[in-house]
Amino acid sequence: AQSVTQLGSHVSVSEGALVLLRCNYSSSVPPYLFWYVQYPNQGLQLLLKYTTGATLVKGINGFEAEFKKSETSFHLTKPSAHMSDAAEYFCAVSANTNAGKSTFGDGTTLTVKP
Amino acid sequence: DTGVSQDPRHKITKRGQNVTFRCDPISEHNRLYWYRQTLGQGPEFLTYFQNEAQLEKSRLLSDRFSAERPKGSFSTLEIQRTEQGDSAMYLCASSLGQGRYSSYNEQFFGPGTRLTVL
């Protein structure tokens, strides 16, 4: 069984400030981990993913995340927030034994203040 | 357009009516997934196809829900006798997988169909 917990349903930052969105997961097998972004009334867009190899992964729009097995975490960061980053962000976990089916967290809404 | 498309984008229906949604995946993708997303929550897995075979269904998928993927191309999701609790965004995703237990391949999501049951 797999699960995802996103700490903080709402995060607010100022433009230019560091963005940190937290994600902890639970998985009985080696996980694949993902971050998606969703804008209003749209589908999900993949920001980045971790499957194997390097634990620090870089994604689109300047986002990156680090897989920490000992902490069962996969936090998403961006050094400098932009107004266009305001959206909802979902962390998800999958495994190579379940045909890519993903379990999602409840999401974090990011607000960027000017 | 090479992305995943869904139709309709919005559907308003009265309780007790039947509704059907369509998903057209990326043409070379052999896997297709349906998820349901309610307000304030992340998407929840409903079912998945590999080619035309429906290989897994969530316990969330009650007997009123049925999904098909004839010929392994587009898929339909039908909800019979809709209830107000069915109001949600229904998301479709597709990916290119090699086998039932193969390595993960990236899922591409469609824009979703928002269902409102009055």
Coordinates of N, CA and C in Angstrom, one line a residue:
Chain A
A1 N 0.9 -1.2 0.0 CA 0.0 0.0 0.0 C 0.9 1.2 0.0
Q2 N 0.4 2.3 -0.6 CA 1.1 3.5 -0.7 C 0.3 4.7 -0.2
S3 N 0.9 5.7 0.3 CA 0.2 6.9 0.7 C 1.1 8.1 0.6
V4 N 0.5 9.3 0.5 CA 1.2 10.5 0.4 C 0.6 11.6 1.4
T5 N 1.4 12.3 2.1 CA 1.0 13.3 3.0 C 1.6 14.6 2.6
Q6 N 0.8 15.6 2.2 CA 1.4 16.9 1.9 C 1.1 17.8 3.1
L7 N 2.2 18.3 3.7 CA 2.1 19.2 4.9 C 1.8 20.6 4.5
G8 N 0.6 21.1 4.9 CA 0.2 22.4 4.6 C -0.6 22.5 3.4
S9 N -1.9 22.7 3.5 CA -2.8 22.7 2.4 C -2.7 24.1 1.6
H10 N -2.2 25.1 2.3 CA -2.0 26.4 1.7 C -0.6 27.0 2.1
V11 N 0.1 27.4 1.1 CA 1.4 28.1 1.4 C 1.4 29.4 0.7
S12 N 1.8 30.5 1.4 CA 1.9 31.8 0.8 C 3.3 32.3 0.9
V13 N 3.8 32.8 -0.2 CA 5.2 33.4 -0.3 C 5.1 34.7 -1.0
S14 N 6.1 35.5 -0.8 CA 6.3 36.7 -1.6 C 7.0 36.4 -2.9
E15 N 6.8 37.2 -3.9 CA 7.5 37.1 -5.1 C 9.0 37.2 -4.9
G16 N 9.7 36.3 -5.4 CA 11.2 36.3 -5.2 C 11.7 35.5 -4.0
A17 N 10.8 35.1 -3.2 CA 11.1 34.3 -2.0 C 11.2 32.8 -2.4
L18 N 11.8 32.0 -1.5 CA 12.0 30.6 -1.6 C 10.6 29.9 -1.5
V19 N 10.4 29.0 -2.4 CA 9.2 28.1 -2.3 C 9.6 26.8 -1.8
L20 N 8.9 26.3 -0.7 CA 9.1 25.0 -0.2 C 7.8 24.3 0.1
L21 N 7.5 23.2 -0.7 CA 6.3 22.5 -0.5 C 6.7 21.1 0.0
R22 N 6.1 20.7 1.1 CA 6.5 19.4 1.7 C 5.6 18.2 1.3
C23 N 6.3 17.1 1.2 CA 5.7 15.8 0.8 C 6.4 14.7 1.5
N24 N 5.6 13.9 2.2 CA 6.1 12.6 2.8 C 5.3 11.5 2.3
Y25 N 5.9 10.4 2.1 CA 5.3 9.3 1.4 C 5.4 8.0 2.3
S26 N 4.6 7.0 2.0 CA 4.8 5.7 2.5 C 4.6 4.7 1.4
S27 N 5.6 3.8 1.3 CA 5.5 2.8 0.3 C 6.2 1.5 0.8
S28 N 5.6 0.3 0.5 CA 6.2 -0.9 0.9 C 7.3 -1.4 -0.1
V29 N 7.3 -0.8 -1.2 CA 8.3 -1.1 -2.3 C 9.0 0.2 -2.7
P30 N 10.2 0.0 -3.4 CA 10.8 1.3 -3.8 C 9.9 2.2 -4.6
P31 N 9.8 3.4 -4.2 CA 8.8 4.3 -4.8 C 9.3 5.0 -6.1
Y32 N 8.3 5.4 -6.9 CA 8.6 6.4 -7.9 C 7.8 7.6 -7.3
L33 N 8.4 8.8 -7.4 CA 7.8 10.0 -6.8 C 7.6 11.1 -7.8
F34 N 6.6 11.9 -7.7 CA 6.3 12.9 -8.7 C 5.7 14.1 -8.1
W35 N 5.9 15.2 -8.7 CA 5.2 16.5 -8.4 C 4.5 16.9 -9.7
Y36 N 3.2 17.3 -9.5 CA 2.4 17.8 -10.6 C 1.9 19.2 -10.2
V37 N 1.7 20.0 -11.2 CA 1.0 21.3 -11.0 C -0.3 21.4 -11.7
Q38 N -1.3 22.0 -11.1 CA -2.6 22.1 -11.7 C -3.1 23.5 -11.6
Y39 N -3.4 24.1 -12.7 CA -4.0 25.4 -12.8 C -5.5 25.3 -12.8
P40 N -6.2 26.3 -12.4 CA -7.7 26.2 -12.4 C -8.3 25.6 -13.7
N41 N -9.2 24.7 -13.5 CA -10.0 24.1 -14.6 C -9.1 23.4 -15.6
Q42 N -7.9 23.0 -15.2 CA -7.0 22.3 -16.1 C -6.6 20.9 -15.5
G43 N -6.0 20.1 -16.4 CA -5.5 18.9 -15.9 C -4.1 19.0 -15.2
L44 N -3.5 17.9 -14.9 CA -2.2 18.0 -14.2 C -1.0 18.0 -15.2
Q45 N -0.1 18.8 -14.8 CA 1.2 18.8 -15.6 C 2.3 18.3 -14.8
L46 N 3.1 17.4 -15.3 CA 4.2 16.9 -14.5 C 5.4 18.0 -14.4
L47 N 5.8 18.2 -13.2 CA 6.9 19.1 -12.9 C 8.2 18.4 -12.9
L48 N 8.2 17.3 -12.2 CA 9.5 16.5 -12.1 C 9.1 15.1 -11.6
K49 N 10.1 14.2 -11.7 CA 9.9 12.8 -11.2 C 11.2 12.2 -10.7
Y50 N 11.1 11.4 -9.7 CA 12.2 10.5 -9.3 C 11.8 9.1 -9.5
T51 N 12.7 8.4 -10.2 CA 12.5 6.9 -10.4 C 13.7 6.2 -9.7
T52 N 14.8 6.3 -10.3 CA 16.0 5.8 -9.7 C 17.2 6.7 -10.0
G53 N 18.4 6.5 -9.3 CA 19.5 7.3 -9.6 C 19.6 8.5 -8.8
A54 N 20.1 9.6 -9.3 CA 20.3 10.8 -8.6 C 19.1 11.2 -7.8
T55 N 19.3 11.5 -6.5 CA 18.2 11.8 -5.6 C 17.8 13.3 -5.7
L56 N 18.6 14.1 -6.3 CA 18.1 15.5 -6.5 C 17.7 15.6 -8.0
V57 N 16.5 15.9 -8.2 CA 15.9 15.9 -9.5 C 15.5 17.4 -9.9
K58 N 15.8 17.7 -11.1 CA 15.4 19.1 -11.5 C 14.2 18.9 -12.5
G59 N 13.3 19.9 -12.4 CA 12.1 19.9 -13.3 C 12.0 21.1 -14.1
I60 N 10.8 21.3 -14.6 CA 10.5 22.5 -15.4 C 10.3 23.7 -14.5
N61 N 10.4 24.9 -15.1 CA 10.1 26.1 -14.4 C 10.9 26.4 -13.2
G62 N 12.1 25.8 -13.1 CA 13.1 26.1 -12.1 C 12.8 25.3 -10.8
F63 N 11.9 24.4 -10.8 CA 11.6 23.6 -9.6 C 12.6 22.4 -9.5
E64 N 12.8 22.0 -8.3 CA 13.6 20.8 -8.0 C 13.1 20.1 -6.7
A65 N 13.5 18.9 -6.6 CA 13.0 18.1 -5.4 C 14.1 17.1 -5.1
E66 N 14.2 16.8 -3.8 CA 15.2 15.8 -3.4 C 14.5 14.6 -2.7
F67 N 14.9 13.4 -3.1 CA 14.4 12.2 -2.6 C 15.3 11.9 -1.4
K68 N 14.7 11.8 -0.2 CA 15.4 11.4 1.0 C 14.7 10.1 1.6
K69 N 15.4 9.0 1.3 CA 14.8 7.7 1.7 C 14.7 7.6 3.2
S70 N 15.7 8.1 4.0 CA 15.7 8.0 5.4 C 14.6 8.8 6.1
E71 N 14.1 9.8 5.4 CA 13.1 10.7 5.9 C 11.7 10.5 5.2
T72 N 11.7 9.6 4.3 CA 10.6 9.3 3.4 C 10.0 10.6 2.9
S73 N 10.8 11.5 2.4 CA 10.3 12.8 2.0 C 10.7 13.1 0.5
F74 N 10.0 14.0 -0.1 CA 10.3 14.4 -1.5 C 9.8 15.8 -1.6
H75 N 10.4 16.7 -0.9 CA 10.0 18.1 -0.8 C 10.3 18.9 -2.1
L76 N 9.5 19.8 -2.5 CA 9.6 20.5 -3.7 C 10.1 21.9 -3.4
T77 N 11.1 22.4 -4.1 CA 11.6 23.8 -3.9 C 11.8 24.5 -5.1
K78 N 11.8 25.8 -5.0 CA 12.2 26.7 -6.0 C 12.8 28.0 -5.4
P79 N 14.0 28.4 -5.8 CA 14.7 29.4 -5.1 C 14.0 30.8 -5.1
S80 N 13.3 31.1 -6.2 CA 12.7 32.4 -6.3 C 11.3 32.3 -6.9
A81 N 10.3 32.6 -6.1 CA 8.9 32.4 -6.6 C 8.6 33.5 -7.6
H82 N 7.8 33.1 -8.6 CA 7.2 34.0 -9.6 C 5.7 34.0 -9.5
M83 N 5.1 35.1 -9.9 CA 3.6 35.2 -9.8 C 3.0 34.0 -10.6
S84 N 3.6 33.6 -11.7 CA 3.0 32.6 -12.5 C 3.1 31.2 -11.8
D85 N 3.8 31.1 -10.7 CA 3.8 29.8 -9.9 C 2.6 29.6 -9.1
A86 N 1.7 30.6 -8.9 CA 0.5 30.4 -8.1 C -0.4 29.3 -8.8
A87 N -0.6 28.3 -8.0 CA -1.3 27.1 -8.6 C -1.5 26.1 -7.4
E88 N -2.1 24.9 -7.8 CA -2.1 23.9 -6.8 C -1.1 22.8 -7.2
Y89 N -0.4 22.3 -6.2 CA 0.6 21.3 -6.4 C 0.3 20.0 -5.8
F90 N 0.6 18.9 -6.5 CA 0.3 17.6 -6.0 C 1.5 16.7 -6.0
C91 N 1.7 16.1 -4.9 CA 2.8 15.0 -4.8 C 2.1 13.7 -5.0
A92 N 2.8 12.8 -5.7 CA 2.2 11.5 -6.0 C 3.3 10.4 -5.9
V93 N 2.9 9.2 -5.5 CA 3.8 8.1 -5.4 C 3.3 6.9 -6.3
S94 N 4.2 6.2 -6.9 CA 3.8 5.0 -7.7 C 4.9 4.0 -7.4
A95 N 4.8 2.9 -8.1 CA 5.8 1.8 -8.0 C 5.8 1.0 -9.3
N96 N 7.0 0.3 -9.5 CA 7.0 -0.4 -10.7 C 6.3 -1.7 -10.7
T97 N 5.6 -2.0 -9.6 CA 4.8 -3.2 -9.5 C 3.3 -2.9 -9.7
N98 N 2.9 -1.7 -9.9 CA 1.5 -1.4 -10.0 C 1.1 -0.7 -11.3
A99 N 1.9 -0.9 -12.4 CA 1.6 -0.5 -13.7 C 1.4 1.0 -13.8
G100 N 2.1 1.8 -13.0 CA 2.1 3.2 -13.1 C 0.9 3.9 -12.4
K101 N 0.1 3.1 -11.7 CA -1.1 3.7 -11.0 C -0.5 4.6 -9.9
S102 N -1.0 5.8 -9.8 CA -0.4 6.8 -8.8 C -1.4 7.0 -7.7
T103 N -0.8 7.2 -6.5 CA -1.5 7.7 -5.3 C -1.1 9.1 -5.0
F104 N -2.1 10.0 -5.0 CA -1.8 11.4 -4.8 C -2.1 11.9 -3.4
G105 N -1.3 13.0 -3.0 CA -1.7 13.7 -1.8 C -2.8 14.7 -2.1
D106 N -3.3 15.4 -1.0 CA -4.4 16.2 -1.2 C -4.1 17.6 -1.8
G107 N -2.9 17.8 -2.0 CA -2.5 19.1 -2.7 C -2.2 20.2 -1.8
T108 N -1.3 21.1 -2.3 CA -1.0 22.4 -1.6 C -1.2 23.5 -2.6
T109 N -2.0 24.5 -2.1 CA -2.3 25.7 -2.9 C -1.2 26.7 -2.6
L110 N -0.5 27.1 -3.7 CA 0.6 28.1 -3.5 C 0.1 29.4 -4.0
T111 N 0.2 30.4 -3.1 CA -0.2 31.8 -3.4 C 1.1 32.6 -3.4
V112 N 1.3 33.4 -4.4 CA 2.5 34.3 -4.5 C 2.0 35.8 -4.4
K113 N 2.5 36.4 -3.4 CA 2.2 37.8 -3.2 C 3.1 38.8 -3.9
P114 N 2.6 39.8 -4.5 CA 3.6 40.8 -5.2 C 4.4 41.5 -4.2
Chain B
D1 N -3.2 18.0 -32.6 CA -3.0 18.1 -31.2 C -2.5 16.7 -30.7
T2 N -1.4 16.7 -30.1 CA -0.8 15.4 -29.7 C -1.1 15.1 -28.2
G3 N -1.9 15.8 -27.5 CA -2.1 15.6 -26.1 C -3.3 14.7 -25.9
V4 N -3.6 14.5 -24.6 CA -4.8 13.7 -24.2 C -6.0 14.7 -24.2
S5 N -7.1 14.3 -24.8 CA -8.3 15.1 -24.9 C -9.4 14.4 -24.2
Q6 N -10.3 15.2 -23.6 CA -11.5 14.7 -23.0 C -12.7 15.5 -23.4
D7 N -13.8 14.8 -23.5 CA -15.1 15.4 -23.9 C -16.3 14.8 -23.2
P8 N -17.2 15.6 -22.7 CA -17.1 17.1 -22.7 C -16.2 17.6 -21.6
R9 N -16.0 18.9 -21.6 CA -15.2 19.5 -20.5 C -16.1 19.8 -19.3
H10 N -17.3 20.0 -19.5 CA -18.3 20.3 -18.4 C -19.6 19.5 -18.7
K11 N -20.2 19.0 -17.6 CA -21.5 18.3 -17.8 C -22.3 18.6 -16.5
I12 N -23.5 19.1 -16.8 CA -24.4 19.3 -15.7 C -25.6 18.3 -15.9
T13 N -26.0 17.6 -14.9 CA -27.0 16.6 -15.1 C -27.9 16.6 -13.8
K14 N -29.0 16.0 -14.0 CA -29.9 15.8 -12.8 C -29.7 14.5 -12.2
R15 N -29.9 14.4 -10.9 CA -29.7 13.1 -10.2 C -30.6 12.1 -10.8
G16 N -30.0 10.9 -11.0 CA -30.7 9.8 -11.6 C -30.5 9.6 -13.1
Q17 N -29.9 10.6 -13.7 CA -29.6 10.5 -15.2 C -28.3 9.7 -15.4
N18 N -28.1 9.2 -16.6 CA -26.9 8.6 -17.0 C -26.0 9.6 -17.7
V19 N -24.7 9.5 -17.5 CA -23.8 10.3 -18.3 C -22.6 9.5 -18.8
T20 N -22.0 9.9 -19.9 CA -20.9 9.2 -20.5 C -19.8 10.2 -20.9
F21 N -18.6 9.9 -20.5 CA -17.5 10.8 -20.8 C -16.5 10.0 -21.8
R22 N -15.8 10.8 -22.6 CA -14.9 10.2 -23.5 C -13.5 10.7 -23.3
C23 N -12.5 9.8 -23.5 CA -11.1 10.2 -23.4 C -10.4 9.7 -24.6
D24 N -9.7 10.6 -25.3 CA -8.8 10.2 -26.4 C -7.3 10.3 -25.9
P25 N -6.6 9.2 -25.8 CA -5.2 9.3 -25.3 C -4.3 9.7 -26.4
I26 N -3.0 9.9 -26.0 CA -2.0 10.1 -27.0 C -1.9 8.8 -27.9
S27 N -1.8 8.9 -29.2 CA -2.1 7.8 -30.1 C -1.2 6.6 -29.8
E28 N 0.0 6.7 -29.5 CA 0.9 5.6 -29.4 C 0.9 5.0 -27.9
H29 N 0.1 5.6 -27.0 CA 0.1 5.1 -25.7 C -0.8 3.9 -25.5
N30 N -0.3 2.9 -24.8 CA -1.1 1.7 -24.7 C -1.8 1.6 -23.3
R31 N -1.4 2.5 -22.4 CA -2.1 2.5 -21.1 C -3.0 3.7 -20.9
L32 N -4.1 3.5 -20.3 CA -5.1 4.6 -20.1 C -5.6 4.5 -18.7
Y33 N -5.7 5.6 -18.0 CA -6.1 5.6 -16.6 C -7.3 6.6 -16.4
W34 N -8.2 6.3 -15.5 CA -9.2 7.2 -15.1 C -9.0 7.5 -13.6
Y35 N -9.1 8.8 -13.3 CA -9.0 9.2 -11.9 C -10.2 10.1 -11.6
R36 N -10.6 10.2 -10.4 CA -11.6 11.2 -9.9 C -11.0 12.1 -8.9
Q37 N -11.4 13.4 -9.1 CA -10.8 14.4 -8.2 C -12.0 15.3 -7.7
T38 N -12.2 15.2 -6.4 CA -13.2 16.1 -5.7 C -12.5 17.3 -5.1
L39 N -13.3 18.3 -4.8 CA -12.8 19.6 -4.4 C -11.9 19.5 -3.2
G40 N -10.8 20.0 -3.3 CA -9.9 20.0 -2.1 C -9.1 18.8 -1.9
Q41 N -9.2 17.8 -2.9 CA -8.5 16.6 -2.7 C -7.7 16.3 -4.0
G42 N -6.7 15.4 -3.8 CA -6.0 14.9 -5.0 C -6.7 13.9 -5.8
P43 N -6.3 13.7 -7.0 CA -7.0 12.6 -7.8 C -6.9 11.3 -7.2
E44 N -8.0 10.5 -7.3 CA -8.1 9.1 -6.8 C -8.2 8.2 -8.0
F45 N -7.4 7.1 -8.0 CA -7.5 6.1 -9.0 C -8.8 5.4 -9.1
L46 N -9.3 5.3 -10.4 CA -10.6 4.6 -10.6 C -10.3 3.2 -11.3
T47 N -9.6 3.3 -12.5 CA -9.4 2.1 -13.2 C -8.3 2.4 -14.3
Y48 N -7.8 1.3 -14.8 CA -6.8 1.4 -15.8 C -6.9 0.3 -16.9
F49 N -6.5 0.7 -18.1 CA -6.5 -0.3 -19.2 C -5.1 -0.4 -19.8
Q50 N -4.8 -1.6 -20.2 CA -3.6 -1.8 -21.0 C -4.2 -2.3 -22.3
N51 N -4.0 -1.5 -23.4 CA -4.7 -1.8 -24.7 C -6.2 -1.8 -24.4
E52 N -6.9 -2.9 -24.8 CA -8.3 -2.9 -24.6 C -8.7 -3.6 -23.3
A53 N -7.8 -4.1 -22.6 CA -8.1 -4.9 -21.4 C -8.1 -4.0 -20.2
Q54 N -9.2 -4.1 -19.4 CA -9.3 -3.4 -18.1 C -8.7 -4.3 -17.1
L55 N -7.5 -3.9 -16.6 CA -6.7 -4.7 -15.7 C -6.9 -4.5 -14.2
E56 N -7.4 -3.3 -13.9 CA -7.6 -3.1 -12.5 C -8.7 -2.0 -12.3
K57 N -9.5 -2.3 -11.2 CA -10.6 -1.3 -10.9 C -10.5 -1.1 -9.4
S58 N -10.6 0.2 -9.0 CA -10.7 0.6 -7.6 C -12.0 0.2 -7.0
R59 N -11.9 0.0 -5.7 CA -13.2 -0.2 -5.0 C -14.1 1.0 -5.0
L60 N -13.5 2.2 -5.4 CA -14.3 3.4 -5.5 C -15.3 3.3 -6.7
L61 N -14.9 2.4 -7.6 CA -15.8 2.2 -8.8 C -16.9 1.3 -8.5
S62 N -18.1 1.9 -8.2 CA -19.2 1.1 -7.8 C -19.9 0.5 -9.1
D63 N -20.9 -0.3 -8.8 CA -21.6 -1.0 -10.0 C -22.2 0.0 -10.9
R64 N -22.4 1.3 -10.5 CA -23.0 2.3 -11.4 C -22.0 2.8 -12.4
F65 N -20.7 2.5 -12.2 CA -19.7 3.0 -13.1 C -19.2 1.9 -14.0
S66 N -19.0 2.2 -15.2 CA -18.4 1.2 -16.2 C -17.5 2.0 -17.1
A67 N -16.4 1.4 -17.5 CA -15.5 1.9 -18.4 C -15.1 0.9 -19.5
E68 N -14.9 1.4 -20.7 CA -14.6 0.6 -21.8 C -13.4 1.3 -22.6
R69 N -12.7 0.4 -23.3 CA -11.7 0.9 -24.2 C -11.7 0.0 -25.4
P70 N -12.7 0.1 -26.2 CA -12.8 -0.8 -27.4 C -11.6 -0.5 -28.4
K71 N -11.0 -1.6 -28.9 CA -9.9 -1.5 -29.8 C -8.7 -0.8 -29.3
G72 N -8.6 -0.6 -28.0 CA -7.4 -0.1 -27.4 C -7.1 1.4 -27.7
S73 N -8.1 2.1 -28.2 CA -7.9 3.5 -28.5 C -8.5 4.4 -27.5
F74 N -9.7 5.0 -27.9 CA -10.3 5.9 -26.9 C -11.0 5.1 -25.9
S75 N -11.4 5.8 -24.8 CA -12.1 5.1 -23.7 C -13.3 5.9 -23.3
T76 N -14.3 5.2 -22.8 CA -15.5 5.9 -22.3 C -15.7 5.5 -20.8
L77 N -16.2 6.4 -20.0 CA -16.6 6.2 -18.6 C -18.0 6.6 -18.5
E78 N -18.9 5.6 -18.1 CA -20.3 5.8 -18.0 C -20.7 5.8 -16.5
I79 N -21.5 6.7 -16.1 CA -22.1 6.6 -14.7 C -23.6 6.5 -14.9
Q80 N -24.1 5.5 -14.3 CA -25.6 5.3 -14.4 C -26.2 5.8 -13.1
R81 N -27.4 6.3 -13.2 CA -28.2 6.7 -12.1 C -27.4 7.7 -11.2
T82 N -26.9 8.8 -11.8 CA -26.0 9.6 -11.1 C -26.6 10.1 -9.7
E83 N -25.6 10.3 -8.8 CA -25.9 10.8 -7.4 C -25.2 12.1 -7.2
Q84 N -25.6 12.9 -6.3 CA -24.9 14.2 -6.0 C -23.5 13.9 -5.6
G85 N -23.2 12.8 -5.0 CA -21.8 12.5 -4.6 C -20.9 12.2 -5.8
D86 N -21.5 12.0 -6.9 CA -20.6 11.8 -8.1 C -20.1 13.1 -8.7
S87 N -20.5 14.2 -8.2 CA -20.0 15.5 -8.7 C -18.5 15.6 -8.4
A88 N -17.7 15.8 -9.4 CA -16.3 15.8 -9.3 C -15.7 16.1 -10.7
M89 N -14.4 16.2 -10.7 CA -13.6 16.3 -11.9 C -13.1 14.9 -12.3
Y90 N -13.4 14.4 -13.5 CA -13.0 13.1 -13.9 C -11.8 13.3 -14.9
L91 N -10.6 12.8 -14.5 CA -9.4 13.0 -15.2 C -9.0 11.7 -15.9
C92 N -8.5 11.8 -17.1 CA -8.0 10.7 -17.9 C -6.5 10.9 -18.1
A93 N -5.7 9.9 -18.1 CA -4.3 10.0 -18.3 C -3.9 8.8 -19.2
S94 N -2.8 9.0 -20.0 CA -2.3 7.9 -20.7 C -0.8 7.8 -20.6
S95 N -0.2 6.6 -20.8 CA 1.2 6.4 -20.8 C 1.6 5.3 -21.7
L96 N 2.9 5.2 -22.0 CA 3.4 4.1 -22.8 C 4.1 3.2 -21.9
G97 N 3.5 2.0 -21.6 CA 4.1 1.0 -20.8 C 4.5 -0.2 -21.6
Q98 N 5.3 -1.0 -21.0 CA 5.8 -2.2 -21.7 C 5.2 -3.5 -21.3
G99 N 4.6 -3.5 -20.1 CA 4.0 -4.7 -19.6 C 3.4 -4.4 -18.3
R100 N 2.7 -5.4 -17.8 CA 1.9 -5.1 -16.5 C 2.8 -4.7 -15.4
Y101 N 3.9 -5.2 -15.3 CA 4.8 -4.9 -14.2 C 6.1 -4.2 -14.7
S102 N 6.0 -3.5 -15.7 CA 7.2 -2.9 -16.3 C 7.5 -1.6 -15.5
S103 N 8.6 -1.0 -15.8 CA 9.0 0.2 -15.2 C 8.0 1.3 -15.5
Y104 N 7.9 2.3 -14.6 CA 6.9 3.4 -14.8 C 7.3 4.2 -16.0
N105 N 6.2 4.6 -16.7 CA 6.4 5.6 -17.8 C 5.5 6.8 -17.5
E106 N 5.9 8.0 -17.8 CA 5.2 9.2 -17.4 C 3.8 9.2 -17.9
Q107 N 2.9 9.6 -17.0 CA 1.4 9.7 -17.4 C 1.2 11.2 -17.9
F108 N 0.5 11.3 -18.9 CA 0.1 12.5 -19.5 C -1.4 12.7 -19.2
F109 N -1.8 13.8 -18.6 CA -3.2 14.0 -18.2 C -4.0 14.9 -19.2
G110 N -5.2 14.6 -19.3 CA -6.1 15.4 -20.1 C -6.6 16.6 -19.2
P111 N -7.4 17.4 -19.8 CA -7.9 18.6 -19.0 C -9.1 18.3 -18.1
G112 N -9.6 17.1 -18.2 CA -10.7 16.7 -17.3 C -12.1 17.0 -17.7
T113 N -13.0 16.3 -17.2 CA -14.5 16.6 -17.4 C -15.0 16.9 -16.0
R114 N -15.6 18.1 -15.9 CA -16.2 18.4 -14.6 C -17.7 18.1 -14.6
L115 N -18.1 17.2 -13.7 CA -19.5 16.8 -13.6 C -20.1 17.4 -12.4
T116 N -21.3 18.0 -12.7 CA -22.1 18.5 -11.6 C -23.5 17.8 -11.6
V117 N -23.8 17.2 -10.5 CA -25.1 16.5 -10.4 C -26.0 17.3 -9.5
L118 N -27.1 17.8 -10.1 CA -28.1 18.6 -9.3 C -29.1 17.8 -8.6

